[in-house]
Amino acid sequence: GDSVTQTEGLVTLTKGLPVMLNCTYQTTYSPFLFWYVQHLNEAPKLLLKSSTDNKRTEHQGFYATLHKSSSSFHLQKSSVQLSDSALYFCALGTGGYKVVFGSGTRLLVSP
Amino acid sequence: DTTVKQNPRYKLARVGKPVNLICSQTMNHDTMYWYQKKPNQAPKLLLFYYDKILNREADTFEKFQSSRPNNSFCSLYIGSAGLEYSAMYLCASSRDGGFQDTQYFGPGTRLLVL
């Protein structure tokens, strides 16, 4: 079946450094990928999404490129801020009504 | 307003007792979802409504019930809570529910069963 893998459970960084959160997926269908972010005590909300191969998608300083050849949709930012500390979910939609989520990566940014 | 509301935010329940969680949205979205989220695990889809049609996941079919009395409200009902039901329950909605649709989440209800 369809699946999403986020290999890092926790990423800790000092502010100002770059970050990449890994997301790989498995599906036999045409994929639609999402990144959702959940700040402490808040609702998860969409950060960015894409279905276009090899095209960079950006929002609020974060960016990701869907690479169908490697089944990846890694999330990146060139310089993290304290406010980026949150839980980040990668998710996969392939058809119908269902979206499959990864287990999430917690990003902790220190001063 | 893209807010999805959930009540209560925290719920303490006794083993064997029923639990009812409420979700509401005012975006006139066709589809509403319920997920169960446990620590270090992916949100797990329990069920969703497309309009008035309820779809329950096969592996949780007998454990959870739901109702959607109107477009704005959706409930999640546990008839007899067990310890394994302790989790965060996330409600979400989307405009038409297609796999490309953005889902709008509520802040969740944290359920603790003792």
PDB file of C-alpha atoms in Angstrom:
ATOM      1  CA  GLY A   1       0.000   0.000   0.000  1.00  0.00           C
ATOM      2  CA  ASP A   2       0.888   3.676  -0.056  1.00  0.00           C
ATOM      3  CA  SER A   3       3.303   4.883   2.609  1.00  0.00           C
ATOM      4  CA  VAL A   4       5.323   7.883   3.741  1.00  0.00           C
ATOM      5  CA  THR A   5       8.608   7.693   5.602  1.00  0.00           C
ATOM      6  CA  GLN A   6      10.128  10.468   7.661  1.00  0.00           C
ATOM      7  CA  THR A   7      13.392   9.136   8.970  1.00  0.00           C
ATOM      8  CA  GLU A   8      14.142  11.758  11.613  1.00  0.00           C
ATOM      9  CA  GLY A   9      11.979  11.916  14.679  1.00  0.00           C
ATOM     10  CA  LEU A  10      13.809  14.908  16.115  1.00  0.00           C
ATOM     11  CA  VAL A  11      16.061  17.491  14.534  1.00  0.00           C
ATOM     12  CA  THR A  12      17.794  20.058  16.736  1.00  0.00           C
ATOM     13  CA  LEU A  13      19.522  23.097  15.258  1.00  0.00           C
ATOM     14  CA  THR A  14      20.856  26.477  16.187  1.00  0.00           C
ATOM     15  CA  LYS A  15      19.018  29.398  14.632  1.00  0.00           C
ATOM     16  CA  GLY A  16      20.436  30.683  11.404  1.00  0.00           C
ATOM     17  CA  LEU A  17      21.514  27.265  10.174  1.00  0.00           C
ATOM     18  CA  PRO A  18      19.989  25.471   7.168  1.00  0.00           C
ATOM     19  CA  VAL A  19      17.692  22.495   7.629  1.00  0.00           C
ATOM     20  CA  MET A  20      16.454  19.622   5.521  1.00  0.00           C
ATOM     21  CA  LEU A  21      13.695  17.326   6.736  1.00  0.00           C
ATOM     22  CA  ASN A  22      13.496  14.079   4.834  1.00  0.00           C
ATOM     23  CA  CYS A  23      10.366  12.655   3.250  1.00  0.00           C
ATOM     24  CA  THR A  24      10.178   9.645   0.953  1.00  0.00           C
ATOM     25  CA  TYR A  25       7.085   7.886  -0.244  1.00  0.00           C
ATOM     26  CA  GLN A  26       5.900   4.707  -1.891  1.00  0.00           C
ATOM     27  CA  THR A  27       3.018   4.498  -4.289  1.00  0.00           C
ATOM     28  CA  THR A  28       2.170   3.020  -7.640  1.00  0.00           C
ATOM     29  CA  TYR A  29      -0.070   5.992  -8.484  1.00  0.00           C
ATOM     30  CA  SER A  30       0.634   9.554  -9.443  1.00  0.00           C
ATOM     31  CA  PRO A  31       1.592  11.282  -6.170  1.00  0.00           C
ATOM     32  CA  PHE A  32       0.453  14.529  -4.620  1.00  0.00           C
ATOM     33  CA  LEU A  33       2.690  15.577  -1.721  1.00  0.00           C
ATOM     34  CA  PHE A  34       2.042  17.885   1.217  1.00  0.00           C
ATOM     35  CA  TRP A  35       3.964  19.322   4.132  1.00  0.00           C
ATOM     36  CA  TYR A  36       1.930  20.262   7.184  1.00  0.00           C
ATOM     37  CA  VAL A  37       3.319  22.085  10.220  1.00  0.00           C
ATOM     38  CA  GLN A  38       1.974  21.927  13.765  1.00  0.00           C
ATOM     39  CA  HIS A  39       3.174  24.430  16.350  1.00  0.00           C
ATOM     40  CA  LEU A  40       2.745  23.643  20.017  1.00  0.00           C
ATOM     41  CA  ASN A  41      -0.908  23.606  21.109  1.00  0.00           C
ATOM     42  CA  GLU A  42      -2.046  24.636  17.644  1.00  0.00           C
ATOM     43  CA  ALA A  43      -3.760  22.882  14.765  1.00  0.00           C
ATOM     44  CA  PRO A  44      -1.676  21.378  11.954  1.00  0.00           C
ATOM     45  CA  LYS A  45      -1.775  23.624   8.903  1.00  0.00           C
ATOM     46  CA  LEU A  46      -0.628  23.337   5.334  1.00  0.00           C
ATOM     47  CA  LEU A  47       2.872  24.601   4.630  1.00  0.00           C
ATOM     48  CA  LEU A  48       3.193  23.648   0.957  1.00  0.00           C
ATOM     49  CA  LYS A  49       2.106  21.073  -1.581  1.00  0.00           C
ATOM     50  CA  SER A  50       3.064  19.833  -5.025  1.00  0.00           C
ATOM     51  CA  SER A  51       2.436  17.271  -7.711  1.00  0.00           C
ATOM     52  CA  THR A  52       4.808  18.632 -10.337  1.00  0.00           C
ATOM     53  CA  ASP A  53       8.000  16.690 -10.867  1.00  0.00           C
ATOM     54  CA  ASN A  54      11.266  18.597 -10.407  1.00  0.00           C
ATOM     55  CA  LYS A  55       9.589  21.921  -9.656  1.00  0.00           C
ATOM     56  CA  ARG A  56      10.502  23.825  -6.491  1.00  0.00           C
ATOM     57  CA  THR A  57       7.552  24.932  -4.348  1.00  0.00           C
ATOM     58  CA  GLU A  58       8.072  27.671  -1.760  1.00  0.00           C
ATOM     59  CA  HIS A  59       6.142  29.176   1.114  1.00  0.00           C
ATOM     60  CA  GLN A  60       7.182  31.240   4.143  1.00  0.00           C
ATOM     61  CA  GLY A  61      10.867  30.623   3.464  1.00  0.00           C
ATOM     62  CA  PHE A  62      10.455  26.859   3.246  1.00  0.00           C
ATOM     63  CA  TYR A  63      10.830  25.022  -0.024  1.00  0.00           C
ATOM     64  CA  ALA A  64      10.541  21.502  -1.384  1.00  0.00           C
ATOM     65  CA  THR A  65      10.966  19.805  -4.747  1.00  0.00           C
ATOM     66  CA  LEU A  66       9.102  16.665  -5.725  1.00  0.00           C
ATOM     67  CA  HIS A  67      11.474  14.165  -7.288  1.00  0.00           C
ATOM     68  CA  LYS A  68       9.521  11.258  -8.688  1.00  0.00           C
ATOM     69  CA  SER A  69      12.716   9.467  -9.734  1.00  0.00           C
ATOM     70  CA  SER A  70      13.735   9.117  -6.091  1.00  0.00           C
ATOM     71  CA  SER A  71      10.226   9.275  -4.563  1.00  0.00           C
ATOM     72  CA  SER A  72      11.237  12.176  -2.362  1.00  0.00           C
ATOM     73  CA  PHE A  73       9.823  15.504  -1.205  1.00  0.00           C
ATOM     74  CA  HIS A  74      12.327  16.874   1.303  1.00  0.00           C
ATOM     75  CA  LEU A  75      11.560  20.110   3.119  1.00  0.00           C
ATOM     76  CA  GLN A  76      14.296  22.729   3.314  1.00  0.00           C
ATOM     77  CA  LYS A  77      14.984  26.158   4.686  1.00  0.00           C
ATOM     78  CA  SER A  78      18.178  28.118   4.323  1.00  0.00           C
ATOM     79  CA  SER A  79      18.129  29.755   7.743  1.00  0.00           C
ATOM     80  CA  VAL A  80      15.896  28.494  10.554  1.00  0.00           C
ATOM     81  CA  GLN A  81      14.338  30.783  13.141  1.00  0.00           C
ATOM     82  CA  LEU A  82      13.185  30.109  16.689  1.00  0.00           C
ATOM     83  CA  SER A  83       9.593  30.321  15.467  1.00  0.00           C
ATOM     84  CA  ASP A  84      10.199  27.357  13.146  1.00  0.00           C
ATOM     85  CA  SER A  85      10.256  25.010  16.119  1.00  0.00           C
ATOM     86  CA  ALA A  86       7.307  22.704  15.420  1.00  0.00           C
ATOM     87  CA  LEU A  87       6.214  19.264  14.304  1.00  0.00           C
ATOM     88  CA  TYR A  88       6.364  18.755  10.542  1.00  0.00           C
ATOM     89  CA  PHE A  89       4.313  16.122   8.738  1.00  0.00           C
ATOM     90  CA  CYS A  90       4.806  14.908   5.205  1.00  0.00           C
ATOM     91  CA  ALA A  91       1.685  13.503   3.562  1.00  0.00           C
ATOM     92  CA  LEU A  92       0.814  11.678   0.339  1.00  0.00           C
ATOM     93  CA  GLY A  93      -2.362  11.747  -1.683  1.00  0.00           C
ATOM     94  CA  THR A  94      -2.782   9.300  -4.544  1.00  0.00           C
ATOM     95  CA  GLY A  95      -6.442   9.105  -5.330  1.00  0.00           C
ATOM     96  CA  GLY A  96      -9.844   8.954  -3.790  1.00  0.00           C
ATOM     97  CA  TYR A  97     -10.301  10.751  -0.521  1.00  0.00           C
ATOM     98  CA  LYS A  98      -7.467   9.379   1.526  1.00  0.00           C
ATOM     99  CA  VAL A  99      -4.183  11.055   2.428  1.00  0.00           C
ATOM    100  CA  VAL A 100      -1.416   9.063   4.118  1.00  0.00           C
ATOM    101  CA  PHE A 101       0.728  10.841   6.690  1.00  0.00           C
ATOM    102  CA  GLY A 102       4.261  10.260   7.866  1.00  0.00           C
ATOM    103  CA  SER A 103       5.039   9.997  11.565  1.00  0.00           C
ATOM    104  CA  GLY A 104       6.368  13.536  11.707  1.00  0.00           C
ATOM    105  CA  THR A 105       9.670  15.244  12.431  1.00  0.00           C
ATOM    106  CA  ARG A 106      10.001  17.550  15.397  1.00  0.00           C
ATOM    107  CA  LEU A 107      12.250  20.515  14.675  1.00  0.00           C
ATOM    108  CA  LEU A 108      13.757  22.235  17.704  1.00  0.00           C
ATOM    109  CA  VAL A 109      15.605  25.495  17.085  1.00  0.00           C
ATOM    110  CA  SER A 110      17.791  26.879  19.821  1.00  0.00           C
ATOM    111  CA  PRO A 111      19.148  30.430  20.233  1.00  0.00           C
TER     112      PRO A 111
ATOM    113  CA  ASP B   1     -12.491  31.991   8.443  1.00  0.00           C
ATOM    114  CA  THR B   2     -10.577  28.741   8.045  1.00  0.00           C
ATOM    115  CA  THR B   3     -11.034  27.601  11.620  1.00  0.00           C
ATOM    116  CA  VAL B   4     -11.960  24.098  12.611  1.00  0.00           C
ATOM    117  CA  LYS B   5     -13.057  23.854  16.210  1.00  0.00           C
ATOM    118  CA  GLN B   6     -12.948  20.858  18.490  1.00  0.00           C
ATOM    119  CA  ASN B   7     -14.576  20.275  21.846  1.00  0.00           C
ATOM    120  CA  PRO B   8     -13.477  19.480  24.393  1.00  0.00           C
ATOM    121  CA  ARG B   9      -9.743  20.123  24.129  1.00  0.00           C
ATOM    122  CA  TYR B  10      -9.061  17.619  26.908  1.00  0.00           C
ATOM    123  CA  LYS B  11     -11.149  14.656  27.956  1.00  0.00           C
ATOM    124  CA  LEU B  12     -10.685  12.244  30.801  1.00  0.00           C
ATOM    125  CA  ALA B  13     -12.683   9.038  30.522  1.00  0.00           C
ATOM    126  CA  ARG B  14     -13.027   5.832  32.493  1.00  0.00           C
ATOM    127  CA  VAL B  15     -12.515   2.429  30.960  1.00  0.00           C
ATOM    128  CA  GLY B  16     -15.784   1.069  29.677  1.00  0.00           C
ATOM    129  CA  LYS B  17     -17.505   4.449  29.508  1.00  0.00           C
ATOM    130  CA  PRO B  18     -18.633   6.204  26.331  1.00  0.00           C
ATOM    131  CA  VAL B  19     -16.855   9.201  24.839  1.00  0.00           C
ATOM    132  CA  ASN B  20     -18.241  11.773  22.431  1.00  0.00           C
ATOM    133  CA  LEU B  21     -16.013  14.303  20.690  1.00  0.00           C
ATOM    134  CA  ILE B  22     -17.300  17.232  18.658  1.00  0.00           C
ATOM    135  CA  CYS B  23     -15.918  19.035  15.634  1.00  0.00           C
ATOM    136  CA  SER B  24     -17.266  22.018  13.720  1.00  0.00           C
ATOM    137  CA  GLN B  25     -16.320  24.071  10.680  1.00  0.00           C
ATOM    138  CA  THR B  26     -17.986  27.021   8.984  1.00  0.00           C
ATOM    139  CA  MET B  27     -16.258  26.779   5.612  1.00  0.00           C
ATOM    140  CA  ASN B  28     -19.085  24.757   4.058  1.00  0.00           C
ATOM    141  CA  HIS B  29     -16.659  21.955   3.337  1.00  0.00           C
ATOM    142  CA  ASP B  30     -18.071  18.749   1.934  1.00  0.00           C
ATOM    143  CA  THR B  31     -15.668  16.396   3.687  1.00  0.00           C
ATOM    144  CA  MET B  32     -14.827  15.984   7.357  1.00  0.00           C
ATOM    145  CA  TYR B  33     -12.236  13.583   8.734  1.00  0.00           C
ATOM    146  CA  TRP B  34     -11.297  12.095  12.089  1.00  0.00           C
ATOM    147  CA  TYR B  35      -7.728  11.003  12.810  1.00  0.00           C
ATOM    148  CA  GLN B  36      -6.170   9.334  15.825  1.00  0.00           C
ATOM    149  CA  LYS B  37      -2.658  10.473  16.676  1.00  0.00           C
ATOM    150  CA  LYS B  38      -0.426   8.708  19.184  1.00  0.00           C
ATOM    151  CA  PRO B  39       3.061   9.900  20.159  1.00  0.00           C
ATOM    152  CA  ASN B  40       5.715   9.240  17.513  1.00  0.00           C
ATOM    153  CA  GLN B  41       3.126   7.785  15.161  1.00  0.00           C
ATOM    154  CA  ALA B  42       1.506   9.104  12.012  1.00  0.00           C
ATOM    155  CA  PRO B  43      -2.023  10.441  12.217  1.00  0.00           C
ATOM    156  CA  LYS B  44      -4.251   7.468  11.484  1.00  0.00           C
ATOM    157  CA  LEU B  45      -7.441   8.019   9.539  1.00  0.00           C
ATOM    158  CA  LEU B  46     -10.418   6.577  11.416  1.00  0.00           C
ATOM    159  CA  LEU B  47     -13.290   7.682   9.231  1.00  0.00           C
ATOM    160  CA  PHE B  48     -14.544  10.492   7.049  1.00  0.00           C
ATOM    161  CA  TYR B  49     -17.802  11.938   5.822  1.00  0.00           C
ATOM    162  CA  TYR B  50     -18.267  13.031   2.276  1.00  0.00           C
ATOM    163  CA  ASP B  51     -21.441  15.057   2.526  1.00  0.00           C
ATOM    164  CA  LYS B  52     -23.781  12.678   4.374  1.00  0.00           C
ATOM    165  CA  ILE B  53     -21.937   9.482   3.473  1.00  0.00           C
ATOM    166  CA  LEU B  54     -19.840   7.924   6.206  1.00  0.00           C
ATOM    167  CA  ASN B  55     -16.722   5.949   5.297  1.00  0.00           C
ATOM    168  CA  ARG B  56     -14.981   4.022   8.055  1.00  0.00           C
ATOM    169  CA  GLU B  57     -11.563   2.446   7.811  1.00  0.00           C
ATOM    170  CA  ALA B  58     -11.688  -1.336   7.843  1.00  0.00           C
ATOM    171  CA  ASP B  59      -9.369  -1.848  10.809  1.00  0.00           C
ATOM    172  CA  THR B  60     -11.259   0.540  13.095  1.00  0.00           C
ATOM    173  CA  PHE B  61     -14.727  -0.119  11.764  1.00  0.00           C
ATOM    174  CA  GLU B  62     -16.188  -1.505  14.964  1.00  0.00           C
ATOM    175  CA  LYS B  63     -14.392   0.823  17.357  1.00  0.00           C
ATOM    176  CA  PHE B  64     -15.643   4.232  16.283  1.00  0.00           C
ATOM    177  CA  GLN B  65     -18.960   5.698  15.260  1.00  0.00           C
ATOM    178  CA  SER B  66     -19.739   9.110  13.886  1.00  0.00           C
ATOM    179  CA  SER B  67     -22.605  11.350  12.971  1.00  0.00           C
ATOM    180  CA  ARG B  68     -22.923  14.484  10.887  1.00  0.00           C
ATOM    181  CA  PRO B  69     -26.264  16.123  11.625  1.00  0.00           C
ATOM    182  CA  ASN B  70     -25.494  19.039   9.296  1.00  0.00           C
ATOM    183  CA  ASN B  71     -22.671  20.272   7.091  1.00  0.00           C
ATOM    184  CA  SER B  72     -20.915  22.086   9.924  1.00  0.00           C
ATOM    185  CA  PHE B  73     -20.786  19.484  12.678  1.00  0.00           C
ATOM    186  CA  CYS B  74     -19.295  16.046  13.012  1.00  0.00           C
ATOM    187  CA  SER B  75     -18.935  13.871  16.084  1.00  0.00           C
ATOM    188  CA  LEU B  76     -16.747  10.925  16.966  1.00  0.00           C
ATOM    189  CA  TYR B  77     -18.258   8.392  19.326  1.00  0.00           C
ATOM    190  CA  ILE B  78     -16.578   5.647  21.294  1.00  0.00           C
ATOM    191  CA  GLY B  79     -19.105   3.295  22.851  1.00  0.00           C
ATOM    192  CA  SER B  80     -16.835   1.760  25.454  1.00  0.00           C
ATOM    193  CA  ALA B  81     -13.433   3.334  25.931  1.00  0.00           C
ATOM    194  CA  GLY B  82     -10.396   1.164  26.488  1.00  0.00           C
ATOM    195  CA  LEU B  83      -6.904   2.164  27.576  1.00  0.00           C
ATOM    196  CA  GLU B  84      -5.746   1.890  23.953  1.00  0.00           C
ATOM    197  CA  TYR B  85      -8.028   4.766  22.991  1.00  0.00           C
ATOM    198  CA  SER B  86      -5.830   7.254  24.834  1.00  0.00           C
ATOM    199  CA  ALA B  87      -4.566   9.540  22.073  1.00  0.00           C
ATOM    200  CA  MET B  88      -4.963  12.891  20.370  1.00  0.00           C
ATOM    201  CA  TYR B  89      -7.989  13.012  18.099  1.00  0.00           C
ATOM    202  CA  LEU B  90      -7.713  15.409  15.188  1.00  0.00           C
ATOM    203  CA  CYS B  91     -10.643  16.581  13.130  1.00  0.00           C
ATOM    204  CA  ALA B  92     -10.093  18.015   9.668  1.00  0.00           C
ATOM    205  CA  SER B  93     -12.186  19.252   6.791  1.00  0.00           C
ATOM    206  CA  SER B  94     -11.586  19.814   3.112  1.00  0.00           C
ATOM    207  CA  ARG B  95     -13.566  21.500   0.387  1.00  0.00           C
ATOM    208  CA  ASP B  96     -14.483  18.434  -1.620  1.00  0.00           C
ATOM    209  CA  GLY B  97     -12.254  15.746  -0.162  1.00  0.00           C
ATOM    210  CA  GLY B  98     -10.162  14.937  -3.179  1.00  0.00           C
ATOM    211  CA  PHE B  99      -6.641  13.690  -2.576  1.00  0.00           C
ATOM    212  CA  GLN B 100      -5.235  17.003  -3.808  1.00  0.00           C
ATOM    213  CA  ASP B 101      -7.331  19.034  -1.408  1.00  0.00           C
ATOM    214  CA  THR B 102      -5.819  20.905   1.492  1.00  0.00           C
ATOM    215  CA  GLN B 103      -7.095  19.621   4.801  1.00  0.00           C
ATOM    216  CA  TYR B 104      -7.867  22.157   7.520  1.00  0.00           C
ATOM    217  CA  PHE B 105      -7.293  20.774  10.977  1.00  0.00           C
ATOM    218  CA  GLY B 106      -8.667  21.536  14.387  1.00  0.00           C
ATOM    219  CA  PRO B 107      -6.339  21.782  17.400  1.00  0.00           C
ATOM    220  CA  GLY B 108      -7.284  18.301  18.559  1.00  0.00           C
ATOM    221  CA  THR B 109      -8.868  16.680  21.590  1.00  0.00           C
ATOM    222  CA  ARG B 110      -6.510  14.905  23.932  1.00  0.00           C
ATOM    223  CA  LEU B 111      -8.272  11.858  25.350  1.00  0.00           C
ATOM    224  CA  LEU B 112      -6.933  10.059  28.382  1.00  0.00           C
ATOM    225  CA  VAL B 113      -8.629   6.829  29.380  1.00  0.00           C
ATOM    226  CA  LEU B 114      -8.048   5.559  32.905  1.00  0.00           C
TER     227      LEU B 114
END
